[in-house]
Amino acid sequence: MPTVSKIFQQILKIDFDKLKNFCTLKIGQIRGMDKNIHSRPFSSVFVIDLNENPALKQSEIQTIKADLTQWDELNNGFAYLPEQIDILVNNAGLYRGFGGPVRDIDDDMWRTIWSVNVDGVFYCCRAAADVMIEQGDGGRIINISSTQAVTPGVGVTYDGSKAAVAQI
């Protein structure tokens, strides 16, 4: 069975063995399968998240605390990153339950979920693209969506936001 790193290598068409200083930037929490994605072969791993994850303090993963729904705060967070970003993994996601019928979804729930799941992903893409273009040799941006983008069922706020991410 291939490892997550090998699958990533095939998808991204990157020969990790040839990279010496490889930096990946992860947006959102690290748990479950994400932990495997951020193990070697990456030499530098950074996470931008609104909340600090105590488990990361004992790892080599560096956390930058920033609200990705606020462009200025996120952009300032990018100042703490190295000058080179090879991969951005956008895995931000917020789910607040089904929400009920469309007429029962209040503006606060709608805006909060879309701000994190769509605006945050867009802002991270824009900030990372600037860095990747400036460094001259590009990079890769991976936007993690959800099966709910194509098989709705948990609510229009979450499902719709993840469908938007799939299109970014």
PDB file of N, CA, C and O in Angstrom, residues 17-68:
ATOM      1  N   ASP A  17      12.843  13.556  -3.202  1.00  0.00           N
ATOM      2  CA  ASP A  17      14.227  13.196  -2.912  1.00  0.00           C
ATOM      3  C   ASP A  17      15.215  14.253  -3.403  1.00  0.00           C
ATOM      4  O   ASP A  17      16.317  14.366  -2.884  1.00  0.00           O
ATOM      5  N   LYS A  18      14.833  15.031  -4.406  1.00  0.00           N
ATOM      6  CA  LYS A  18      15.731  16.050  -4.957  1.00  0.00           C
ATOM      7  C   LYS A  18      15.615  17.388  -4.226  1.00  0.00           C
ATOM      8  O   LYS A  18      16.371  18.308  -4.496  1.00  0.00           O
ATOM      9  N   LEU A  19      14.658  17.498  -3.340  1.00  0.00           N
ATOM     10  CA  LEU A  19      14.455  18.762  -2.638  1.00  0.00           C
ATOM     11  C   LEU A  19      15.244  18.776  -1.337  1.00  0.00           C
ATOM     12  O   LEU A  19      15.189  17.835  -0.559  1.00  0.00           O
ATOM     13  N   LYS A  20      15.953  19.852  -1.099  1.00  0.00           N
ATOM     14  CA  LYS A  20      16.736  19.967   0.132  1.00  0.00           C
ATOM     15  C   LYS A  20      15.972  20.756   1.187  1.00  0.00           C
ATOM     16  O   LYS A  20      15.832  20.344   2.312  1.00  0.00           O
ATOM     17  N   ASN A  21      15.490  21.925   0.840  1.00  0.00           N
ATOM     18  CA  ASN A  21      14.756  22.777   1.768  1.00  0.00           C
ATOM     19  C   ASN A  21      13.337  22.917   1.250  1.00  0.00           C
ATOM     20  O   ASN A  21      13.043  23.794   0.458  1.00  0.00           O
ATOM     21  N   PHE A  22      12.498  22.025   1.713  1.00  0.00           N
ATOM     22  CA  PHE A  22      11.146  21.943   1.193  1.00  0.00           C
ATOM     23  C   PHE A  22      10.174  22.473   2.233  1.00  0.00           C
ATOM     24  O   PHE A  22      10.163  22.005   3.371  1.00  0.00           O
ATOM     25  N   CYS A  23       9.386  23.467   1.874  1.00  0.00           N
ATOM     26  CA  CYS A  23       8.477  24.100   2.823  1.00  0.00           C
ATOM     27  C   CYS A  23       7.035  23.866   2.386  1.00  0.00           C
ATOM     28  O   CYS A  23       6.678  24.097   1.239  1.00  0.00           O
ATOM     29  N   THR A  24       6.220  23.418   3.314  1.00  0.00           N
ATOM     30  CA  THR A  24       4.794  23.299   3.057  1.00  0.00           C
ATOM     31  C   THR A  24       4.045  24.133   4.088  1.00  0.00           C
ATOM     32  O   THR A  24       4.449  24.220   5.239  1.00  0.00           O
ATOM     33  N   LEU A  25       2.986  24.744   3.657  1.00  0.00           N
ATOM     34  CA  LEU A  25       2.153  25.581   4.505  1.00  0.00           C
ATOM     35  C   LEU A  25       0.783  24.948   4.573  1.00  0.00           C
ATOM     36  O   LEU A  25       0.159  24.692   3.546  1.00  0.00           O
ATOM     37  N   LYS A  26       0.321  24.668   5.761  1.00  0.00           N
ATOM     38  CA  LYS A  26      -0.967  24.012   5.968  1.00  0.00           C
ATOM     39  C   LYS A  26      -1.909  24.998   6.617  1.00  0.00           C
ATOM     40  O   LYS A  26      -1.554  25.654   7.579  1.00  0.00           O
ATOM     41  N   ILE A  27      -3.110  25.102   6.077  1.00  0.00           N
ATOM     42  CA  ILE A  27      -4.121  25.980   6.646  1.00  0.00           C
ATOM     43  C   ILE A  27      -5.156  25.108   7.341  1.00  0.00           C
ATOM     44  O   ILE A  27      -5.703  24.191   6.749  1.00  0.00           O
ATOM     45  N   GLY A  28      -5.443  25.390   8.600  1.00  0.00           N
ATOM     46  CA  GLY A  28      -6.437  24.621   9.332  1.00  0.00           C
ATOM     47  C   GLY A  28      -5.790  23.622  10.263  1.00  0.00           C
ATOM     48  O   GLY A  28      -4.579  23.494  10.346  1.00  0.00           O
ATOM     49  N   GLN A  29      -6.623  22.897  10.987  1.00  0.00           N
ATOM     50  CA  GLN A  29      -6.143  21.976  12.012  1.00  0.00           C
ATOM     51  C   GLN A  29      -5.443  20.769  11.415  1.00  0.00           C
ATOM     52  O   GLN A  29      -5.715  20.373  10.298  1.00  0.00           O
ATOM     53  N   ILE A  30      -4.562  20.190  12.214  1.00  0.00           N
ATOM     54  CA  ILE A  30      -3.904  18.945  11.841  1.00  0.00           C
ATOM     55  C   ILE A  30      -4.443  17.858  12.751  1.00  0.00           C
ATOM     56  O   ILE A  30      -4.362  17.959  13.957  1.00  0.00           O
ATOM     57  N   ARG A  31      -5.033  16.860  12.139  1.00  0.00           N
ATOM     58  CA  ARG A  31      -5.495  15.698  12.900  1.00  0.00           C
ATOM     59  C   ARG A  31      -5.691  14.556  11.912  1.00  0.00           C
ATOM     60  O   ARG A  31      -5.762  14.764  10.719  1.00  0.00           O
ATOM     61  N   GLY A  32      -5.766  13.348  12.437  1.00  0.00           N
ATOM     62  CA  GLY A  32      -6.014  12.183  11.597  1.00  0.00           C
ATOM     63  C   GLY A  32      -4.989  12.035  10.493  1.00  0.00           C
ATOM     64  O   GLY A  32      -3.798  12.081  10.712  1.00  0.00           O
ATOM     65  N   MET A  33      -5.474  11.894   9.261  1.00  0.00           N
ATOM     66  CA  MET A  33      -4.604  11.652   8.118  1.00  0.00           C
ATOM     67  C   MET A  33      -3.672  12.835   7.855  1.00  0.00           C
ATOM     68  O   MET A  33      -2.586  12.667   7.323  1.00  0.00           O
ATOM     69  N   ASP A  34      -4.086  14.038   8.258  1.00  0.00           N
ATOM     70  CA  ASP A  34      -3.248  15.216   8.056  1.00  0.00           C
ATOM     71  C   ASP A  34      -1.870  15.041   8.678  1.00  0.00           C
ATOM     72  O   ASP A  34      -0.890  15.555   8.175  1.00  0.00           O
ATOM     73  N   LYS A  35      -1.782  14.344   9.812  1.00  0.00           N
ATOM     74  CA  LYS A  35      -0.495  14.156  10.484  1.00  0.00           C
ATOM     75  C   LYS A  35       0.493  13.458   9.564  1.00  0.00           C
ATOM     76  O   LYS A  35       1.669  13.766   9.568  1.00  0.00           O
ATOM     77  N   ASN A  36       0.007  12.504   8.764  1.00  0.00           N
ATOM     78  CA  ASN A  36       0.882  11.793   7.837  1.00  0.00           C
ATOM     79  C   ASN A  36       1.341  12.693   6.703  1.00  0.00           C
ATOM     80  O   ASN A  36       2.462  12.593   6.237  1.00  0.00           O
ATOM     81  N   ILE A  37       0.462  13.581   6.255  1.00  0.00           N
ATOM     82  CA  ILE A  37       0.818  14.496   5.172  1.00  0.00           C
ATOM     83  C   ILE A  37       1.978  15.381   5.608  1.00  0.00           C
ATOM     84  O   ILE A  37       2.846  15.721   4.835  1.00  0.00           O
ATOM     85  N   HIS A  38       2.015  15.723   6.881  1.00  0.00           N
ATOM     86  CA  HIS A  38       3.030  16.662   7.347  1.00  0.00           C
ATOM     87  C   HIS A  38       4.210  16.005   8.035  1.00  0.00           C
ATOM     88  O   HIS A  38       4.959  16.646   8.733  1.00  0.00           O
ATOM     89  N   SER A  39       4.372  14.723   7.826  1.00  0.00           N
ATOM     90  CA  SER A  39       5.603  14.089   8.273  1.00  0.00           C
ATOM     91  C   SER A  39       6.585  14.190   7.118  1.00  0.00           C
ATOM     92  O   SER A  39       6.262  14.674   6.055  1.00  0.00           O
ATOM     93  N   ARG A  40       7.782  13.733   7.306  1.00  0.00           N
ATOM     94  CA  ARG A  40       8.767  13.787   6.227  1.00  0.00           C
ATOM     95  C   ARG A  40       8.152  13.281   4.958  1.00  0.00           C
ATOM     96  O   ARG A  40       7.265  12.471   5.007  1.00  0.00           O
ATOM     97  N   PRO A  41       8.530  13.767   3.796  1.00  0.00           N
ATOM     98  CA  PRO A  41       9.793  14.340   3.409  1.00  0.00           C
ATOM     99  C   PRO A  41       9.878  15.858   3.506  1.00  0.00           C
ATOM    100  O   PRO A  41      10.847  16.423   3.047  1.00  0.00           O
ATOM    101  N   PHE A  42       8.909  16.542   4.055  1.00  0.00           N
ATOM    102  CA  PHE A  42       8.962  17.991   4.105  1.00  0.00           C
ATOM    103  C   PHE A  42       9.973  18.448   5.145  1.00  0.00           C
ATOM    104  O   PHE A  42       9.987  17.954   6.256  1.00  0.00           O
ATOM    105  N   SER A  43      10.803  19.417   4.800  1.00  0.00           N
ATOM    106  CA  SER A  43      11.802  19.868   5.761  1.00  0.00           C
ATOM    107  C   SER A  43      11.276  20.983   6.651  1.00  0.00           C
ATOM    108  O   SER A  43      11.723  21.125   7.772  1.00  0.00           O
ATOM    109  N   SER A  44      10.327  21.775   6.166  1.00  0.00           N
ATOM    110  CA  SER A  44       9.732  22.840   6.972  1.00  0.00           C
ATOM    111  C   SER A  44       8.219  22.794   6.805  1.00  0.00           C
ATOM    112  O   SER A  44       7.721  22.797   5.691  1.00  0.00           O
ATOM    113  N   VAL A  45       7.531  22.745   7.923  1.00  0.00           N
ATOM    114  CA  VAL A  45       6.074  22.721   7.885  1.00  0.00           C
ATOM    115  C   VAL A  45       5.559  23.842   8.779  1.00  0.00           C
ATOM    116  O   VAL A  45       5.976  23.976   9.930  1.00  0.00           O
ATOM    117  N   PHE A  46       4.660  24.634   8.231  1.00  0.00           N
ATOM    118  CA  PHE A  46       4.040  25.731   8.965  1.00  0.00           C
ATOM    119  C   PHE A  46       2.528  25.549   8.906  1.00  0.00           C
ATOM    120  O   PHE A  46       1.988  25.137   7.885  1.00  0.00           O
ATOM    121  N   VAL A  47       1.859  25.870   9.989  1.00  0.00           N
ATOM    122  CA  VAL A  47       0.405  25.811  10.046  1.00  0.00           C
ATOM    123  C   VAL A  47      -0.095  27.204  10.406  1.00  0.00           C
ATOM    124  O   VAL A  47       0.409  27.824  11.347  1.00  0.00           O
ATOM    125  N   ILE A  48      -1.052  27.686   9.630  1.00  0.00           N
ATOM    126  CA  ILE A  48      -1.733  28.931   9.997  1.00  0.00           C
ATOM    127  C   ILE A  48      -3.121  28.534  10.465  1.00  0.00           C
ATOM    128  O   ILE A  48      -3.859  27.853   9.755  1.00  0.00           O
ATOM    129  N   ASP A  49      -3.458  28.935  11.683  1.00  0.00           N
ATOM    130  CA  ASP A  49      -4.749  28.577  12.249  1.00  0.00           C
ATOM    131  C   ASP A  49      -5.140  29.647  13.259  1.00  0.00           C
ATOM    132  O   ASP A  49      -4.283  30.326  13.827  1.00  0.00           O
ATOM    133  N   LEU A  50      -6.434  29.768  13.491  1.00  0.00           N
ATOM    134  CA  LEU A  50      -6.939  30.729  14.463  1.00  0.00           C
ATOM    135  C   LEU A  50      -6.582  30.301  15.885  1.00  0.00           C
ATOM    136  O   LEU A  50      -6.320  31.124  16.748  1.00  0.00           O
ATOM    137  N   ASN A  51      -6.552  28.999  16.105  1.00  0.00           N
ATOM    138  CA  ASN A  51      -6.252  28.449  17.433  1.00  0.00           C
ATOM    139  C   ASN A  51      -4.946  27.670  17.405  1.00  0.00           C
ATOM    140  O   ASN A  51      -4.654  26.995  16.428  1.00  0.00           O
ATOM    141  N   GLU A  52      -4.202  27.767  18.486  1.00  0.00           N
ATOM    142  CA  GLU A  52      -2.973  26.985  18.587  1.00  0.00           C
ATOM    143  C   GLU A  52      -3.324  25.550  18.959  1.00  0.00           C
ATOM    144  O   GLU A  52      -4.232  25.309  19.743  1.00  0.00           O
ATOM    145  N   ASN A  53      -2.590  24.619  18.400  1.00  0.00           N
ATOM    146  CA  ASN A  53      -2.789  23.210  18.684  1.00  0.00           C
ATOM    147  C   ASN A  53      -1.671  22.767  19.625  1.00  0.00           C
ATOM    148  O   ASN A  53      -0.515  22.715  19.217  1.00  0.00           O
ATOM    149  N   PRO A  54      -1.989  22.435  20.885  1.00  0.00           N
ATOM    150  CA  PRO A  54      -0.943  22.060  21.849  1.00  0.00           C
ATOM    151  C   PRO A  54      -0.099  20.875  21.390  1.00  0.00           C
ATOM    152  O   PRO A  54       1.078  20.794  21.710  1.00  0.00           O
ATOM    153  N   ALA A  55      -0.681  19.970  20.622  1.00  0.00           N
ATOM    154  CA  ALA A  55       0.057  18.795  20.154  1.00  0.00           C
ATOM    155  C   ALA A  55       1.201  19.187  19.219  1.00  0.00           C
ATOM    156  O   ALA A  55       2.213  18.496  19.135  1.00  0.00           O
ATOM    157  N   LEU A  56       1.054  20.303  18.520  1.00  0.00           N
ATOM    158  CA  LEU A  56       2.097  20.727  17.583  1.00  0.00           C
ATOM    159  C   LEU A  56       3.325  21.283  18.283  1.00  0.00           C
ATOM    160  O   LEU A  56       4.400  21.316  17.697  1.00  0.00           O
ATOM    161  N   LYS A  57       3.175  21.730  19.509  1.00  0.00           N
ATOM    162  CA  LYS A  57       4.308  22.303  20.238  1.00  0.00           C
ATOM    163  C   LYS A  57       5.417  21.279  20.455  1.00  0.00           C
ATOM    164  O   LYS A  57       6.566  21.643  20.626  1.00  0.00           O
ATOM    165  N   GLN A  58       5.071  20.008  20.441  1.00  0.00           N
ATOM    166  CA  GLN A  58       6.068  18.951  20.644  1.00  0.00           C
ATOM    167  C   GLN A  58       6.568  18.394  19.319  1.00  0.00           C
ATOM    168  O   GLN A  58       7.324  17.439  19.303  1.00  0.00           O
ATOM    169  N   SER A  59       6.167  18.986  18.232  1.00  0.00           N
ATOM    170  CA  SER A  59       6.611  18.510  16.915  1.00  0.00           C
ATOM    171  C   SER A  59       7.483  19.580  16.265  1.00  0.00           C
ATOM    172  O   SER A  59       7.737  20.623  16.844  1.00  0.00           O
ATOM    173  N   GLU A  60       7.904  19.298  15.052  1.00  0.00           N
ATOM    174  CA  GLU A  60       8.703  20.265  14.304  1.00  0.00           C
ATOM    175  C   GLU A  60       7.817  21.224  13.509  1.00  0.00           C
ATOM    176  O   GLU A  60       8.314  22.084  12.812  1.00  0.00           O
ATOM    177  N   ILE A  61       6.521  21.075  13.641  1.00  0.00           N
ATOM    178  CA  ILE A  61       5.583  21.917  12.898  1.00  0.00           C
ATOM    179  C   ILE A  61       5.441  23.252  13.620  1.00  0.00           C
ATOM    180  O   ILE A  61       5.183  23.305  14.814  1.00  0.00           O
ATOM    181  N   GLN A  62       5.618  24.335  12.881  1.00  0.00           N
ATOM    182  CA  GLN A  62       5.547  25.670  13.457  1.00  0.00           C
ATOM    183  C   GLN A  62       4.165  26.274  13.199  1.00  0.00           C
ATOM    184  O   GLN A  62       3.659  26.193  12.090  1.00  0.00           O
ATOM    185  N   THR A  63       3.585  26.855  14.229  1.00  0.00           N
ATOM    186  CA  THR A  63       2.248  27.419  14.125  1.00  0.00           C
ATOM    187  C   THR A  63       2.307  28.933  14.044  1.00  0.00           C
ATOM    188  O   THR A  63       3.038  29.578  14.795  1.00  0.00           O
ATOM    189  N   ILE A  64       1.539  29.487  13.136  1.00  0.00           N
ATOM    190  CA  ILE A  64       1.358  30.928  13.030  1.00  0.00           C
ATOM    191  C   ILE A  64      -0.119  31.186  13.292  1.00  0.00           C
ATOM    192  O   ILE A  64      -0.986  30.680  12.577  1.00  0.00           O
ATOM    193  N   LYS A  65      -0.399  31.932  14.326  1.00  0.00           N
ATOM    194  CA  LYS A  65      -1.781  32.193  14.712  1.00  0.00           C
ATOM    195  C   LYS A  65      -2.291  33.402  13.926  1.00  0.00           C
ATOM    196  O   LYS A  65      -1.726  34.495  14.006  1.00  0.00           O
ATOM    197  N   ALA A  66      -3.345  33.169  13.137  1.00  0.00           N
ATOM    198  CA  ALA A  66      -3.935  34.249  12.351  1.00  0.00           C
ATOM    199  C   ALA A  66      -5.363  33.878  11.968  1.00  0.00           C
ATOM    200  O   ALA A  66      -5.694  32.703  11.825  1.00  0.00           O
ATOM    201  N   ASP A  67      -6.174  34.885  11.807  1.00  0.00           N
ATOM    202  CA  ASP A  67      -7.553  34.702  11.350  1.00  0.00           C
ATOM    203  C   ASP A  67      -7.554  34.772   9.829  1.00  0.00           C
ATOM    204  O   ASP A  67      -7.374  35.837   9.246  1.00  0.00           O
ATOM    205  N   LEU A  68      -7.759  33.636   9.185  1.00  0.00           N
ATOM    206  CA  LEU A  68      -7.669  33.616   7.731  1.00  0.00           C
ATOM    207  C   LEU A  68      -8.857  34.272   7.046  1.00  0.00           C
ATOM    208  O   LEU A  68      -8.846  34.462   5.837  1.00  0.00           O
TER     209      LEU A  68
END
